[in-house]
C-alpha cells in the first residue's frame, strides 16, 4: 500500500490471543505464570494486553485497554522451545535487555504464523 513506508503510521502486522508467560527479567529467572494474553504486533513492537475474557466483571473498567507490557523486537531472538514446557507449540522470545517470554497456542498453524511473522520483523530490523 502507498502508506506502508510512512513511519508515522506503523503497520499493524498481526493480533490475536496467545498463552503467555514471562520467564526472565533482565536475565534473572522468573517463576512461570501462564495467562491468556491479547498480543498485537505493530511496527517494531510486540504489545501485550490482558485478555478481556480472563477478567472478572469487577476488574473490568471502561477504557482499561492500556497495554500490560510492550517488547522492542530490535535485536530480539526467537526460538522454538517445546523443551521449556510441558505444553506443545511453545516458542521463546528473548529481548536485548534479557527479558524472556514463552508464547503458546494449542493451534499448530496459528503458532507457526506468529513465529514466522515475528521472525520476519526481527529480520527486517536486523537489515536496517
Ligand atoms: C508450574 C506450572 C507451570 C509449569 C511449570 C510449573 O508450577 O505448573 O504451568 O510450566 O513447570 O513449575 P506452579 O504453578 O506451582 O508454579 P509448563 O506449563 O510450561 O510446563 P516447569 O517448572 O517445568 O517450567
Coordinates of C-alpha atoms and ligand atoms in Angstrom, one line a residue:
X1 CA 0.0 0.0 0.0
X2 CA 1.1 3.6 -0.5
X3 CA 1.3 4.2 3.3
X4 CA 3.4 1.1 4.1
X5 CA 6.6 3.2 4.2
X6 CA 5.1 6.0 6.3
X7 CA 7.0 5.7 9.6
X8 CA 4.4 7.8 11.3
X9 CA 1.7 5.2 10.9
X10 CA 3.3 1.8 11.9
X11 CA 1.7 -1.1 10.2
X12 CA -0.4 -3.5 12.2
X13 CA 1.1 -6.8 11.3
X14 CA -0.9 -9.2 13.4
X15 CA -3.2 -9.5 16.5
X16 CA -4.6 -12.4 18.4
X17 CA -4.9 -14.4 21.6
X18 CA -1.9 -16.5 22.8
X19 CA -0.9 -18.0 26.1
X20 CA 2.0 -16.1 27.6
X21 CA 4.4 -16.4 30.5
X22 CA 7.4 -14.3 31.3
X23 CA 10.3 -16.5 32.3
X24 CA 13.1 -14.0 32.8
X25 CA 13.6 -10.3 33.6
X26 CA 16.9 -8.7 32.7
X27 CA 18.5 -12.2 32.7
X28 CA 17.0 -13.1 36.1
X29 CA 14.8 -16.2 36.0
X30 CA 11.2 -15.8 37.0
X31 CA 8.6 -18.3 38.1
X32 CA 6.2 -19.2 35.3
X33 CA 2.7 -17.8 35.4
X34 CA 0.8 -18.7 32.2
X35 CA -2.1 -16.5 31.2
X36 CA -4.0 -15.8 28.1
X37 CA -2.9 -12.5 26.5
X38 CA -4.1 -10.4 23.6
X39 CA -1.0 -10.0 21.5
X40 CA -0.5 -7.2 19.0
X41 CA 2.4 -6.9 16.6
X42 CA 2.7 -3.4 15.4
X43 CA 5.7 -1.6 14.0
X44 CA 8.8 -2.8 15.8
X45 CA 6.9 -3.9 18.9
X46 CA 5.0 -6.8 20.3
X47 CA 2.4 -5.4 22.7
X48 CA 0.6 -7.5 25.3
X49 CA -2.9 -6.7 26.6
X50 CA -4.8 -8.6 29.3
X51 CA -7.3 -11.0 27.8
X52 CA -10.7 -9.4 28.5
X53 CA -12.3 -12.8 28.8
X54 CA -10.0 -13.6 31.7
X55 CA -11.1 -10.6 33.7
X56 CA -13.9 -10.7 36.2
X57 CA -16.7 -8.2 35.8
X58 CA -15.5 -6.3 38.9
X59 CA -12.0 -5.9 37.4
X60 CA -13.3 -4.6 34.1
X61 CA -13.5 -0.8 33.8
X62 CA -14.3 1.3 30.7
X63 CA -11.2 2.2 28.8
X64 CA -9.0 -0.3 30.5
X65 CA -7.3 -1.2 27.2
X66 CA -3.9 0.1 28.2
X67 CA -1.2 -2.4 27.4
X68 CA 0.2 -4.6 30.1
X69 CA 3.7 -4.5 28.5
X70 CA 5.5 -3.9 25.3
X71 CA 8.5 -5.6 23.8
X72 CA 11.0 -4.0 21.4
X73 CA 11.8 -6.5 18.7
X74 CA 15.1 -4.9 17.6
X75 CA 17.8 -7.4 18.2
X76 CA 15.4 -9.9 19.8
X77 CA 15.8 -13.7 19.3
X78 CA 13.1 -16.2 18.6
X79 CA 13.4 -20.0 19.0
X80 CA 11.1 -23.0 19.3
X81 CA 11.1 -24.1 22.9
X82 CA 9.0 -27.2 23.4
X83 CA 11.8 -28.3 25.7
X84 CA 11.0 -25.5 28.1
X85 CA 7.4 -26.5 28.8
X86 CA 5.0 -29.4 29.2
X87 CA 2.8 -27.6 26.7
X88 CA 3.1 -28.1 22.9
X89 CA 3.6 -25.3 20.4
X90 CA 5.8 -23.1 22.5
X91 CA 8.4 -20.6 21.4
X92 CA 10.7 -18.3 23.3
X93 CA 11.2 -14.6 22.7
X94 CA 14.3 -13.0 24.2
X95 CA 14.9 -9.3 24.1
X96 CA 18.2 -7.5 24.0
X97 CA 17.6 -6.5 27.6
X98 CA 17.4 -10.1 28.7
X99 CA 13.6 -10.4 29.1
X100 CA 12.3 -13.8 28.1
X101 CA 8.8 -14.8 27.2
X102 CA 7.2 -18.0 26.2
X103 CA 4.2 -17.8 23.9
X104 CA 2.0 -20.8 23.1
X105 CA -1.1 -21.8 21.3
X106 CA -3.0 -25.2 21.0
X107 CA -3.4 -24.5 17.3
X108 CA -0.3 -25.5 15.3
X109 CA -0.9 -23.3 12.2
X110 CA -1.6 -20.3 14.4
X111 CA 1.6 -20.5 16.4
X112 CA 3.6 -21.1 13.2
X113 CA 2.1 -17.9 11.7
X114 CA 3.1 -16.0 14.8
X115 CA 6.6 -17.3 14.8
X116 CA 7.1 -16.6 11.2
X117 CA 5.6 -13.1 11.3
X118 CA 7.6 -12.0 14.4
X119 CA 10.8 -13.5 12.9
X120 CA 10.2 -11.5 9.7
X121 CA 10.0 -8.3 11.7
X122 CA 13.2 -9.2 13.6
X123 CA 14.9 -9.9 10.2
X124 CA 13.7 -6.6 8.8
X125 CA 15.1 -4.7 11.8
X126 CA 18.4 -6.6 11.5
X127 CA 18.8 -5.3 7.9
X128 CA 18.1 -1.7 8.8
Ligands
LIG1 C1 4.4 -24.5 37.4 C2 3.2 -24.6 36.5 C3 3.5 -24.3 35.0 C4 4.6 -25.2 34.5 C5 5.8 -25.2 35.5 C6 5.5 -25.5 36.9 O1 4.0 -24.8 38.7 O2 2.6 -25.8 36.5 O3 2.4 -24.4 34.2 O4 5.0 -24.9 33.3 O5 6.7 -26.2 35.0 O6 6.6 -25.3 37.7 P1 3.5 -23.7 39.7 O7 2.1 -23.3 39.2 O8 3.4 -24.4 41.0 O9 4.5 -22.6 39.7 P2 4.5 -25.5 31.9 O10 3.0 -25.4 31.9 O11 5.1 -24.7 30.8 O12 5.1 -26.9 31.9 P3 8.3 -26.0 35.0 O13 8.8 -25.7 36.3 O14 8.8 -27.4 34.5 O15 8.6 -24.9 34.0

